[in-house]
Amino acid sequence: MAIRDIVLIGDPVLTRTSEPVAGITEDIVRLARDMVETLHAAPGVGLAAPQVGVNKRLIVVDVSVGEDPDALHILVNPEIVTREGEAVCEEGCLSVPDIKEKVVRPYRVVVRGLGLEGRPVEVEAEDLAARAFCHEIDHLDGILFVDRLSALKRKLIRRKLKKSAASAKTP
Ligand code: NI
C-alpha cells in the first residue's frame, strides 16, 4: 500500500465524468487499498478515485477515519438508489483545502455498487455517512461540493483560493 498525492481543485481530472470500472483487476484492488491509506493519512472521511488522479468510478468512505473496520466502505461503480430527507451541514473536501461551507444533502441514502470481490453491495447510510457517499459520488461525475453553492459563494471561494495560491508562491 502507498499514500498517493491528492489532486487539488483546478486540475481537470476533478471536472471529468469518470469511467465505470470494467473489471476488478489487481490494479483496481491496489488503487482501492492506496485510497484507503491516503484517506486515513489525510485524514478524511471519504475519497474518490479522481482525487488521486484516476477517472474511474471507485470511492472509499470511512466516517470513523480508521477507528472502526465496519465503517469502511470500498465501492466500485457506486450509485445512489434511494434518497430521503434533507440535511444542511458544513462540508469540506481534501481537494479543496481550507474551505468549509454548508451544503444541502439527503439525510439518508441507499447506495449500491460492487465490493472488491466483485459481489453486489448495498449500503444504507445516514447523516454524515450519507453526506460522504453523496459527496464522493459527485466526484465521479466531476462535481465538487463548491459547485453546489450559490454563484456568490462560488465567486468568494474562487477569490480566496486565488489568494492562497498566490501566497503559497511568494515566500
Ligand atoms: Ni471531496
Short mmCIF file of C-alpha atoms and ligand atoms in Angstrom, two decimals:
data_model
loop_
_atom_site.label_atom_id
_atom_site.label_comp_id
_atom_site.label_asym_id
_atom_site.label_seq_id
_atom_site.Cartn_x
_atom_site.Cartn_y
_atom_site.Cartn_z
CA MET A 1 0.00 0.00 0.00
CA ALA A 2 1.07 3.53 -0.61
CA ILE A 3 -0.13 7.02 0.10
CA ARG A 4 -0.96 8.80 -3.15
CA ASP A 5 -0.89 12.53 -3.86
CA ILE A 6 -4.27 14.22 -3.60
CA VAL A 7 -5.22 16.27 -6.65
CA LEU A 8 -6.36 19.83 -5.89
CA ILE A 9 -9.13 21.99 -7.32
CA GLY A 10 -8.15 23.44 -10.69
CA ASP A 11 -6.92 20.08 -12.04
CA PRO A 12 -9.13 18.92 -14.97
CA VAL A 13 -9.17 15.35 -13.59
CA LEU A 14 -11.65 16.63 -10.97
CA THR A 15 -14.13 18.00 -13.52
CA ARG A 16 -14.34 14.93 -15.79
CA THR A 17 -17.00 12.24 -15.66
CA SER A 18 -15.25 9.06 -14.57
CA GLU A 19 -15.47 5.76 -16.44
CA PRO A 20 -17.13 2.72 -14.90
CA VAL A 21 -14.70 0.07 -13.66
CA ALA A 22 -14.92 -2.74 -16.25
CA GLY A 23 -13.33 -5.45 -14.13
CA ILE A 24 -11.83 -5.69 -10.69
CA THR A 25 -8.22 -6.20 -11.63
CA GLU A 26 -5.15 -6.22 -9.41
CA ASP A 27 -4.62 -2.56 -10.34
CA ILE A 28 -8.11 -1.64 -9.10
CA VAL A 29 -7.57 -3.51 -5.82
CA ARG A 30 -4.21 -1.76 -5.35
CA LEU A 31 -5.81 1.61 -6.16
CA ALA A 32 -8.60 1.00 -3.63
CA ARG A 33 -6.15 -0.01 -0.89
CA ASP A 34 -3.94 3.01 -1.61
CA MET A 35 -7.02 5.24 -1.48
CA VAL A 36 -7.91 3.88 1.99
CA GLU A 37 -4.37 4.54 3.19
CA THR A 38 -4.40 8.02 1.64
CA LEU A 39 -7.79 8.78 3.22
CA HIS A 40 -6.70 7.70 6.69
CA ALA A 41 -3.41 9.60 6.42
CA ALA A 42 -5.09 12.82 5.24
CA PRO A 43 -7.22 12.34 7.45
CA GLY A 44 -10.65 12.43 5.88
CA VAL A 45 -13.97 10.57 5.75
CA GLY A 46 -14.17 9.94 2.02
CA LEU A 47 -12.09 9.82 -1.15
CA ALA A 48 -12.93 9.27 -4.80
CA ALA A 49 -10.50 7.90 -7.42
CA PRO A 50 -10.35 11.18 -9.42
CA GLN A 51 -8.85 12.78 -6.30
CA VAL A 52 -5.78 10.60 -6.75
CA GLY A 53 -5.76 11.33 -10.49
CA VAL A 54 -7.71 8.30 -11.76
CA ASN A 55 -11.01 8.85 -13.62
CA LYS A 56 -12.56 5.54 -12.57
CA ARG A 57 -15.79 5.02 -10.63
CA LEU A 58 -14.35 3.94 -7.29
CA ILE A 59 -14.88 5.51 -3.86
CA VAL A 60 -13.88 4.87 -0.27
CA VAL A 61 -15.91 6.17 2.69
CA ASP A 62 -14.97 5.80 6.35
CA VAL A 63 -16.68 8.11 8.81
CA SER A 64 -14.65 6.51 11.63
CA VAL A 65 -11.35 7.55 9.93
CA GLY A 66 -9.77 4.17 10.55
CA GLU A 67 -11.20 3.55 14.04
CA ASP A 68 -13.96 1.08 13.11
CA PRO A 69 -13.42 -1.52 10.34
CA ASP A 70 -17.22 -1.81 9.91
CA ALA A 71 -17.42 1.87 8.95
CA LEU A 72 -15.07 1.42 5.99
CA HIS A 73 -16.81 1.05 2.63
CA ILE A 74 -14.99 0.47 -0.64
CA LEU A 75 -17.42 0.72 -3.54
CA VAL A 76 -16.87 0.11 -7.23
CA ASN A 77 -19.35 1.74 -9.66
CA PRO A 78 -21.48 3.15 -6.80
CA GLU A 79 -24.95 4.52 -7.42
CA ILE A 80 -27.45 6.19 -5.11
CA VAL A 81 -30.72 4.29 -5.43
CA THR A 82 -32.71 5.97 -2.62
CA ARG A 83 -32.55 9.49 -1.19
CA GLU A 84 -34.61 10.57 1.84
CA GLY A 85 -34.90 13.72 3.86
CA GLU A 86 -32.67 16.72 3.84
CA ALA A 87 -29.78 17.89 6.00
CA VAL A 88 -27.67 21.03 5.94
CA CYS A 89 -24.18 20.72 7.34
CA GLU A 90 -20.71 22.12 6.83
CA GLU A 91 -18.73 20.17 4.32
CA GLY A 92 -15.14 20.19 3.14
CA CYS A 93 -13.06 18.29 0.61
CA LEU A 94 -9.45 17.09 0.63
CA SER A 95 -9.15 18.56 -2.88
CA VAL A 96 -10.38 21.99 -1.75
CA PRO A 97 -8.13 22.80 1.22
CA ASP A 98 -9.24 25.21 3.95
CA ILE A 99 -12.75 25.74 2.57
CA LYS A 100 -15.81 24.62 4.54
CA GLU A 101 -19.35 25.53 3.55
CA LYS A 102 -22.87 24.40 4.35
CA VAL A 103 -24.27 22.04 1.72
CA VAL A 104 -27.76 20.53 1.47
CA ARG A 105 -27.71 16.73 1.15
CA PRO A 106 -30.22 13.94 1.68
CA TYR A 107 -30.35 12.75 5.31
CA ARG A 108 -30.47 9.10 4.30
CA VAL A 109 -29.34 7.26 1.18
CA VAL A 110 -29.11 3.72 -0.07
CA VAL A 111 -26.04 3.13 -2.23
CA ARG A 112 -25.42 0.15 -4.49
CA GLY A 113 -22.18 -0.92 -6.06
CA LEU A 114 -19.68 -3.74 -6.13
CA GLY A 115 -17.26 -4.73 -3.41
CA LEU A 116 -13.64 -5.52 -4.22
CA GLU A 117 -14.55 -9.21 -4.51
CA GLY A 118 -16.92 -8.30 -7.34
CA ARG A 119 -20.09 -9.03 -5.36
CA PRO A 120 -23.00 -6.56 -5.27
CA VAL A 121 -23.06 -4.45 -2.12
CA GLU A 122 -25.87 -2.32 -0.74
CA VAL A 123 -25.17 0.25 1.96
CA GLU A 124 -27.73 2.22 3.94
CA ALA A 125 -26.24 5.44 5.24
CA GLU A 126 -27.49 8.32 7.36
CA ASP A 127 -26.29 11.75 8.35
CA LEU A 128 -22.51 12.17 7.91
CA ALA A 129 -22.12 8.84 6.08
CA ALA A 130 -24.96 9.71 3.66
CA ARG A 131 -23.30 13.08 3.08
CA ALA A 132 -19.95 11.41 2.41
CA PHE A 133 -21.43 8.98 -0.13
CA CYS A 134 -23.21 11.83 -1.97
CA HIS A 135 -20.03 13.94 -1.94
CA GLU A 136 -17.80 11.11 -3.24
CA ILE A 137 -20.26 10.01 -5.94
CA ASP A 138 -20.45 13.66 -7.07
CA HIS A 139 -16.67 13.48 -7.62
CA LEU A 140 -17.24 10.64 -10.11
CA ASP A 141 -19.46 12.99 -12.10
CA GLY A 142 -16.90 15.81 -12.00
CA ILE A 143 -18.82 17.77 -9.35
CA LEU A 144 -17.12 19.39 -6.35
CA PHE A 145 -19.09 20.45 -3.26
CA VAL A 146 -18.34 24.09 -4.10
CA ASP A 147 -20.30 23.57 -7.36
CA ARG A 148 -23.39 23.03 -5.20
CA LEU A 149 -23.14 26.51 -3.61
CA SER A 150 -24.65 29.79 -4.77
CA ALA A 151 -22.93 31.79 -7.52
CA LEU A 152 -21.91 34.43 -4.97
CA LYS A 153 -20.38 31.86 -2.61
CA ARG A 154 -18.50 30.29 -5.53
CA LYS A 155 -17.12 33.67 -6.52
CA LEU A 156 -15.89 34.35 -2.98
CA ILE A 157 -14.27 30.91 -2.81
CA ARG A 158 -12.53 31.39 -6.16
CA ARG A 159 -11.11 34.67 -4.85
CA LYS A 160 -9.93 33.02 -1.60
CA LEU A 161 -8.31 30.12 -3.49
CA LYS A 162 -6.53 32.53 -5.84
CA LYS A 163 -5.21 34.47 -2.87
CA SER A 164 -3.91 31.37 -1.07
CA ALA A 165 -2.31 30.10 -4.32
CA ALA A 166 -0.56 33.47 -4.71
CA SER A 167 0.68 33.50 -1.12
CA ALA A 168 1.95 29.93 -1.50
CA LYS A 169 4.14 31.10 -4.40
CA THR A 170 5.63 34.09 -2.58
CA PRO A 171 7.71 33.02 0.43
NI NI B 1 -14.17 15.70 -1.96
#
